[in-house]
Coordinates of N, CA and C in Angstrom, one line a residue:
M265 N 134.5 121.4 -150.3 CA 134.9 120.3 -149.4 C 133.6 119.8 -148.7
I266 N 132.9 120.8 -148.1 CA 131.6 120.3 -147.4 C 130.6 119.6 -148.3
I267 N 130.6 120.3 -149.5 CA 129.6 119.7 -150.5 C 129.9 118.4 -150.9
D268 N 131.3 118.2 -151.2 CA 131.9 116.9 -151.6 C 131.4 115.8 -150.5
R269 N 131.6 116.2 -149.2 CA 131.4 115.2 -148.2 C 129.9 114.9 -148.2
A270 N 129.0 115.9 -148.4 CA 127.6 115.7 -148.3 C 127.1 114.9 -149.4
I271 N 127.7 115.0 -150.6 CA 127.4 114.2 -151.7 C 127.8 112.7 -151.5
R272 N 129.0 112.6 -151.0 CA 129.5 111.2 -150.7 C 128.6 110.5 -149.7
F273 N 128.1 111.3 -148.8 CA 127.4 110.8 -147.6 C 125.9 110.3 -148.3
F274 N 125.5 111.3 -149.1 CA 124.2 111.0 -149.7 C 124.2 109.7 -150.6
L275 N 125.3 109.6 -151.4 CA 125.5 108.4 -152.2 C 125.6 107.1 -151.4
A276 N 126.4 107.2 -150.4 CA 126.6 106.0 -149.7 C 125.3 105.7 -148.9
L277 N 124.5 106.6 -148.4 CA 123.2 106.3 -147.8 C 122.3 105.7 -148.8
N278 N 122.2 106.3 -150.1 CA 121.4 105.6 -151.1 C 121.7 104.2 -151.4
I279 N 123.0 104.0 -151.5 CA 123.6 102.5 -151.7 C 123.1 101.6 -150.6
F280 N 123.3 102.1 -149.3 CA 122.9 101.3 -148.3 C 121.3 101.1 -148.2
L281 N 120.6 102.0 -148.4 CA 119.1 101.8 -148.5 C 118.8 100.9 -149.6
L282 N 119.4 101.0 -150.8 CA 119.1 100.2 -151.9 C 119.4 98.7 -151.5
F283 N 120.6 98.5 -151.0 CA 120.8 97.0 -150.6 C 119.9 96.5 -149.5
S284 N 119.5 97.4 -148.5 CA 118.6 97.0 -147.5 C 117.2 96.7 -148.0
I285 N 116.7 97.5 -148.9 CA 115.4 97.2 -149.5 C 115.5 96.0 -150.4
K286 N 116.6 95.7 -151.1 CA 116.7 94.5 -151.9 C 116.7 93.3 -151.0
N287 N 117.6 93.3 -149.9 CA 117.6 92.2 -149.0 C 116.3 91.9 -148.3
F288 N 115.7 93.0 -147.9 CA 114.2 92.9 -147.2 C 113.3 92.2 -148.2
A289 N 113.3 92.7 -149.5 CA 112.3 92.1 -150.5 C 112.8 90.6 -150.8
N290 N 113.9 90.3 -150.9 CA 114.3 88.9 -151.2 C 114.0 88.0 -150.0
N291 N 114.2 88.5 -148.8 CA 113.9 87.6 -147.7 C 112.4 87.4 -147.6
N292 N 111.4 88.4 -147.9 CA 110.2 88.2 -147.8 C 109.6 87.5 -148.9
L293 N 110.2 87.4 -150.1 CA 109.7 86.7 -151.2 C 109.9 85.3 -151.1
H294 N 111.0 85.0 -150.6 CA 111.4 83.5 -150.5 C 111.4 83.0 -149.0
S295 N 110.4 82.5 -148.7 CA 110.2 82.0 -147.3 C 111.0 80.7 -147.0
P296 N 112.0 80.7 -146.2 CA 112.7 79.5 -146.0 C 112.0 78.5 -144.9
A297 N 110.8 79.1 -144.3 CA 110.2 78.3 -143.4 C 109.3 77.3 -144.0
N298 N 108.9 77.5 -145.3 CA 108.1 76.6 -146.0 C 108.6 76.2 -147.4
N299 N 109.8 76.8 -147.8 CA 110.4 76.6 -149.0 C 109.5 76.9 -150.2
I300 N 108.6 77.9 -150.1 CA 107.8 78.3 -151.2 C 108.5 79.6 -151.7
S301 N 108.6 79.7 -153.0 CA 109.1 80.9 -153.6 C 108.1 81.6 -154.4
V302 N 107.8 82.9 -154.2 CA 106.9 83.8 -154.8 C 107.6 85.0 -155.2
T303 N 107.6 85.4 -156.5 CA 108.3 86.6 -156.9 C 107.2 87.4 -157.8
S304 N 106.8 88.4 -157.3 CA 105.8 89.2 -158.2 C 106.6 89.9 -159.3
F305 N 106.1 89.8 -160.5 CA 106.7 90.4 -161.7 C 108.1 89.9 -161.9
S306 N 108.3 88.7 -161.6 CA 109.6 88.1 -161.9 C 109.8 87.9 -163.5
V307 N 110.9 87.5 -163.8 CA 111.3 87.3 -165.2 C 110.2 86.4 -165.9
I308 N 109.9 85.3 -165.3 CA 109.0 84.3 -166.0 C 107.7 85.0 -166.1
E309 N 107.1 85.6 -165.1 CA 105.9 86.3 -165.2 C 105.8 87.3 -166.3
N310 N 106.8 88.1 -166.5 CA 106.9 89.0 -167.6 C 107.1 88.4 -168.9
E311 N 107.8 87.2 -169.0 CA 108.0 86.6 -170.2 C 106.4 85.9 -170.6
I312 N 105.8 85.4 -169.6 CA 104.4 84.9 -169.9 C 103.6 86.1 -170.5
F313 N 103.7 87.2 -169.8 CA 102.8 88.4 -170.2 C 103.2 88.7 -171.8
D314 N 104.5 88.7 -172.1 CA 104.9 88.9 -173.4 C 104.5 87.9 -174.4
Y315 N 104.6 86.7 -174.1 CA 104.1 85.6 -174.9 C 102.6 85.6 -175.2
I316 N 101.9 86.0 -174.1 CA 100.4 86.0 -174.3 C 100.1 87.3 -175.3
N317 N 100.8 88.3 -175.1 CA 100.4 89.5 -176.0 C 101.0 89.2 -177.4
L318 N 102.2 88.5 -177.4 CA 102.6 88.3 -178.9 C 101.5 87.4 -179.6
H319 N 100.9 86.4 -178.9 CA 99.9 85.6 -179.5 C 98.7 86.5 -179.9
R320 N 98.3 87.2 -178.9 CA 97.1 88.0 -179.1 C 97.4 89.0 -180.4
K321 N 98.5 89.5 -180.4 CA 98.8 90.5 -181.6 C 98.8 89.7 -182.9
S322 N 99.4 88.4 -182.9 CA 99.4 87.6 -184.1 C 98.1 87.2 -184.7
I323 N 97.0 87.4 -183.9 CA 95.6 87.1 -184.4 C 94.8 88.5 -184.4
G324 N 95.3 89.6 -184.3 CA 94.7 91.0 -184.5 C 94.1 91.4 -183.2
L325 N 94.4 90.8 -182.0 CA 93.7 91.3 -180.8 C 94.5 92.5 -180.1
K326 N 93.9 93.1 -179.3 CA 94.7 94.3 -178.6 C 95.5 93.5 -177.5
P327 N 96.6 94.2 -177.1 CA 97.4 93.5 -176.0 C 96.7 93.8 -174.7
L328 N 96.9 92.8 -173.7 CA 96.4 93.0 -172.4 C 97.3 94.0 -171.6
Q329 N 96.7 94.6 -170.5 CA 97.6 95.4 -169.7 C 97.8 94.7 -168.4
L330 N 99.1 94.6 -168.0 CA 99.4 94.0 -166.8 C 99.0 94.9 -165.5
N331 N 98.2 94.1 -164.7 CA 97.7 94.9 -163.4 C 98.2 94.3 -162.1
N332 N 98.8 95.3 -161.3 CA 99.3 94.8 -160.0 C 98.4 94.1 -159.2
I333 N 97.2 94.6 -159.1 CA 96.1 94.0 -158.2 C 95.8 92.6 -158.6
E334 N 95.7 92.5 -160.0 CA 95.4 91.0 -160.4 C 96.7 90.1 -160.3
S335 N 97.9 90.7 -160.5 CA 99.0 90.0 -160.3 C 99.3 89.5 -158.8
S336 N 98.9 90.4 -157.9 CA 99.0 90.0 -156.4 C 98.0 88.8 -156.2
A337 N 96.8 88.9 -156.7 CA 95.8 87.9 -156.4 C 96.2 86.5 -157.2
A338 N 96.8 86.7 -158.4 CA 97.3 85.4 -159.1 C 98.5 84.8 -158.3
A339 N 99.4 85.7 -157.8 CA 100.5 85.2 -157.0 C 100.1 84.5 -155.8
K340 N 99.1 85.1 -155.1 CA 98.7 84.5 -153.8 C 98.0 83.2 -154.2
H341 N 97.2 83.0 -155.3 CA 96.7 81.6 -155.5 C 97.7 80.7 -155.9
S342 N 98.7 81.1 -156.7 CA 99.9 80.2 -157.0 C 100.5 79.7 -155.7
Y343 N 100.8 80.6 -154.8 CA 101.3 80.4 -153.5 C 100.5 79.3 -152.7
N344 N 99.2 79.5 -152.7 CA 98.4 78.7 -152.0 C 98.5 77.3 -152.5
M345 N 98.5 77.2 -153.8 CA 98.6 75.9 -154.6 C 99.9 75.2 -154.2
A346 N 100.9 76.0 -154.4 CA 102.3 75.5 -154.2 C 102.6 75.0 -152.9
S347 N 101.9 75.7 -151.8 CA 102.1 75.3 -150.4 C 101.0 74.2 -149.9
N348 N 100.2 73.8 -150.9 CA 99.2 72.7 -150.4 C 98.0 73.3 -149.6
K349 N 97.9 74.7 -149.6 CA 96.8 75.1 -148.7 C 95.6 75.0 -149.4
I350 N 95.5 74.8 -150.7 CA 94.3 74.5 -151.6 C 94.8 73.5 -152.6
S351 N 94.0 72.9 -153.2 CA 94.4 71.9 -154.3 C 94.6 72.6 -155.6
F352 N 95.2 72.1 -156.6 CA 95.5 72.7 -157.8 C 94.2 72.8 -158.5
G353 N 93.9 74.1 -159.0 CA 92.6 74.2 -159.7 C 92.2 75.7 -159.6
H354 N 90.9 76.0 -159.5 CA 90.3 77.3 -159.5 C 89.5 77.5 -158.3
A355 N 89.8 76.9 -157.3 CA 89.0 77.1 -155.9 C 89.2 78.6 -155.5
G356 N 88.1 79.1 -155.2 CA 88.1 80.5 -154.7 C 88.3 81.7 -155.8
F357 N 88.0 81.2 -157.1 CA 88.1 82.1 -158.2 C 87.2 83.3 -158.0
Q358 N 85.9 83.0 -157.7 CA 84.9 84.1 -157.6 C 85.3 85.1 -156.4
K359 N 85.9 84.5 -155.3 CA 86.4 85.4 -154.3 C 87.5 86.3 -154.7
R360 N 88.4 85.7 -155.5 CA 89.6 86.6 -156.0 C 88.9 87.7 -156.9
I361 N 87.9 87.3 -157.8 CA 87.4 88.3 -158.6 C 86.6 89.4 -157.9
K362 N 85.9 89.0 -156.9 CA 85.1 89.9 -156.0 C 86.2 90.9 -155.3
S363 N 87.3 90.3 -154.8 CA 88.4 91.3 -154.2 C 89.0 92.3 -155.1
I364 N 89.1 91.7 -156.4 CA 89.9 92.6 -157.4 C 88.9 93.7 -157.8
S365 N 87.5 93.3 -157.9 CA 86.6 94.3 -158.3 C 86.3 95.4 -157.2
S366 N 86.5 95.1 -156.0 CA 86.4 95.9 -154.9 C 87.5 97.0 -155.0
Q367 N 88.7 96.6 -155.6 CA 89.6 97.5 -155.8 C 89.7 98.3 -157.0
L368 N 89.2 97.6 -158.1 CA 89.2 98.2 -159.5 C 88.0 98.8 -160.0
G369 N 86.9 98.3 -159.3 CA 85.6 98.7 -159.8 C 84.9 97.5 -160.6
F370 N 83.9 97.9 -161.2 CA 83.1 96.8 -161.9 C 83.9 96.0 -162.9
I371 N 83.6 94.7 -162.8 CA 84.3 93.8 -163.8 C 83.1 93.1 -164.4
S372 N 83.2 93.2 -165.9 CA 82.1 92.7 -166.7 C 82.5 91.2 -167.2
A373 N 83.6 90.9 -167.2 CA 83.9 89.5 -167.5 C 85.3 89.1 -166.9
S374 N 85.5 87.8 -166.6 CA 86.8 87.5 -166.0 C 86.9 86.0 -166.3
A375 N 88.3 85.6 -166.2 CA 88.6 84.3 -166.4 C 90.0 84.0 -165.8
E376 N 90.3 82.7 -165.7 CA 91.6 82.3 -165.0 C 92.1 81.0 -165.7
N377 N 93.5 81.2 -165.9 CA 94.2 80.0 -166.4 C 95.2 79.6 -165.3
V378 N 95.2 78.3 -164.9 CA 96.4 77.8 -164.0 C 97.1 76.6 -164.7
A379 N 98.3 76.4 -164.2 CA 99.0 75.3 -164.7 C 100.2 75.0 -163.7
Y380 N 100.7 73.7 -163.7 CA 101.8 73.5 -163.0 C 102.8 72.5 -163.5
G381 N 104.0 72.6 -163.2 CA 104.9 71.7 -163.8 C 106.3 72.4 -163.7
T382 N 107.3 71.9 -164.5 CA 108.6 72.4 -164.4 C 108.8 73.1 -165.8
M383 N 107.9 73.8 -166.2 CA 107.8 74.5 -167.4 C 108.4 75.9 -167.4
N384 N 109.0 76.4 -168.5 CA 109.3 77.8 -168.6 C 108.2 78.6 -169.1
A385 N 108.4 79.9 -169.3 CA 107.4 80.7 -169.7 C 106.6 80.3 -171.0
K386 N 107.6 80.1 -172.1 CA 106.9 79.7 -173.4 C 106.2 78.5 -173.4
E387 N 106.7 77.5 -172.6 CA 106.1 76.2 -172.5 C 104.7 76.3 -171.9
V388 N 104.5 77.1 -170.8 CA 103.3 77.2 -170.1 C 102.2 77.8 -171.1
V389 N 102.7 78.8 -171.8 CA 101.8 79.5 -172.7 C 101.4 78.6 -173.8
D390 N 102.4 77.8 -174.3 CA 102.0 76.8 -175.3 C 101.1 75.7 -174.9
V391 N 101.3 75.3 -173.7 CA 100.3 74.3 -173.0 C 98.9 74.9 -173.0
W392 N 98.8 76.1 -172.5 CA 97.5 76.8 -172.5 C 96.8 77.0 -173.9
L393 N 97.7 77.3 -174.9 CA 97.2 77.6 -176.2 C 96.8 76.2 -176.9
Q394 N 97.3 75.1 -176.4 CA 96.8 73.7 -176.9 C 95.5 73.3 -176.3
S395 N 95.0 73.9 -175.2 CA 93.8 73.6 -174.6 C 92.8 74.6 -175.0
P396 N 91.6 74.1 -175.5 CA 90.6 75.0 -176.1 C 90.2 75.9 -175.0
E397 N 89.8 75.6 -173.7 CA 89.3 76.4 -172.7 C 90.3 77.5 -172.2
H398 N 91.6 77.1 -172.2 CA 92.7 78.1 -171.8 C 92.9 79.1 -173.0
K399 N 92.9 78.5 -174.2 CA 93.2 79.4 -175.4 C 91.8 80.4 -175.5
K400 N 90.7 80.0 -175.2 CA 89.6 80.8 -175.2 C 89.8 82.0 -174.2
N401 N 90.4 81.8 -173.0 CA 90.7 82.9 -172.1 C 91.7 83.7 -172.7
I402 N 92.7 83.2 -173.3 CA 93.9 84.0 -173.7 C 93.3 84.9 -174.9
E403 N 92.5 84.5 -175.7 CA 91.9 85.2 -176.8 C 90.6 86.0 -176.5
G404 N 90.3 86.0 -175.3 CA 89.0 86.5 -174.9 C 89.1 88.1 -175.0
D405 N 87.8 88.6 -174.9 CA 87.7 90.0 -174.8 C 88.0 90.6 -173.5
Y406 N 89.2 90.7 -173.2 CA 89.8 91.2 -171.8 C 90.7 92.3 -172.1
M407 N 90.8 93.1 -170.9 CA 91.7 94.2 -171.1 C 92.9 94.2 -170.1
L408 N 92.5 93.7 -168.9 CA 93.5 93.6 -168.0 C 94.0 92.0 -167.6
T409 N 95.2 91.8 -167.1 CA 95.7 90.6 -166.7 C 96.5 90.7 -165.5
G410 N 96.7 89.6 -164.8 CA 97.6 89.4 -163.7 C 98.3 88.1 -163.7
I411 N 99.5 88.0 -163.4 CA 100.2 86.7 -163.5 C 101.0 86.5 -162.3
G412 N 100.9 85.4 -161.7 CA 101.6 85.0 -160.4 C 102.2 83.6 -160.6
V413 N 103.4 83.4 -160.0 CA 104.1 82.1 -160.0 C 104.6 81.8 -158.6
A414 N 104.6 80.6 -158.3 CA 105.1 80.2 -157.1 C 105.8 78.8 -157.3
K415 N 106.9 78.5 -156.7 CA 107.6 77.2 -156.8 C 107.8 76.6 -155.4
N416 N 107.4 75.4 -155.3 CA 107.5 74.6 -154.0 C 108.9 74.1 -153.8
K417 N 109.1 73.4 -152.7 CA 110.4 73.0 -152.3 C 110.9 71.7 -153.3
K418 N 110.0 71.1 -153.9 CA 110.3 69.9 -154.9 C 110.5 70.5 -156.4
G419 N 110.5 71.9 -156.4 CA 110.8 72.4 -157.8 C 109.6 72.5 -158.7
M420 N 108.5 72.2 -158.2 CA 107.2 72.2 -159.0 C 106.7 73.8 -159.0
I421 N 106.6 74.3 -160.2 CA 106.1 75.6 -160.4 C 104.7 75.8 -160.6
Y422 N 104.0 76.6 -160.0 CA 102.5 76.8 -160.1 C 102.3 78.3 -160.7
F423 N 101.5 78.2 -161.8 CA 101.2 79.4 -162.6 C 99.7 79.7 -162.4
T424 N 99.5 81.0 -162.3 CA 98.1 81.5 -162.4 C 98.0 82.8 -163.3
E425 N 97.1 82.9 -164.2 CA 96.9 84.1 -164.9 C 95.3 84.4 -164.9
I426 N 95.1 85.7 -164.4 CA 93.8 86.2 -164.3 C 93.4 87.2 -165.3
F427 N 92.3 87.1 -165.9 CA 92.0 88.0 -167.1 C 90.6 88.8 -166.6
T428 N 90.6 90.0 -166.9 CA 89.4 90.8 -166.7 C 89.0 91.8 -167.6
K429 N 87.8 92.2 -167.6 CA 87.4 93.5 -168.4 C 86.4 94.3 -167.6

């Protein structure tokens, strides 16, 4: 009887903690103050990752590995573009790479793709593959990648993918 109560208490506590953590994460990822939405490793980011690696595999290249540090930097860059803290583009790229290398170690090569629009994962990867410079990055001799997405209050989605070796 005491064991049953302990198990029920433990399960109830775990359920409470699970919902508390989920609500905390959701409240912190979607900021109502500026209506910018950032979700690390969201469905669309994972789909972009999958489409990039499908393309690489189709041409005989090794798949990239998703890296949390790079994804965090990519998400921050997308957020900054979506919130108009910086213009759309690659401003601060070298600073992002320096920050990543301070955490991961030496980086011998790096690149970045950015895009914005109301595209889904497949559409943004297709747009990048139609651009010679973006395609070169996708097909480059890289090992790691990070992907970040942010959406502003007008529904415009900002995409960033960082590549490193």
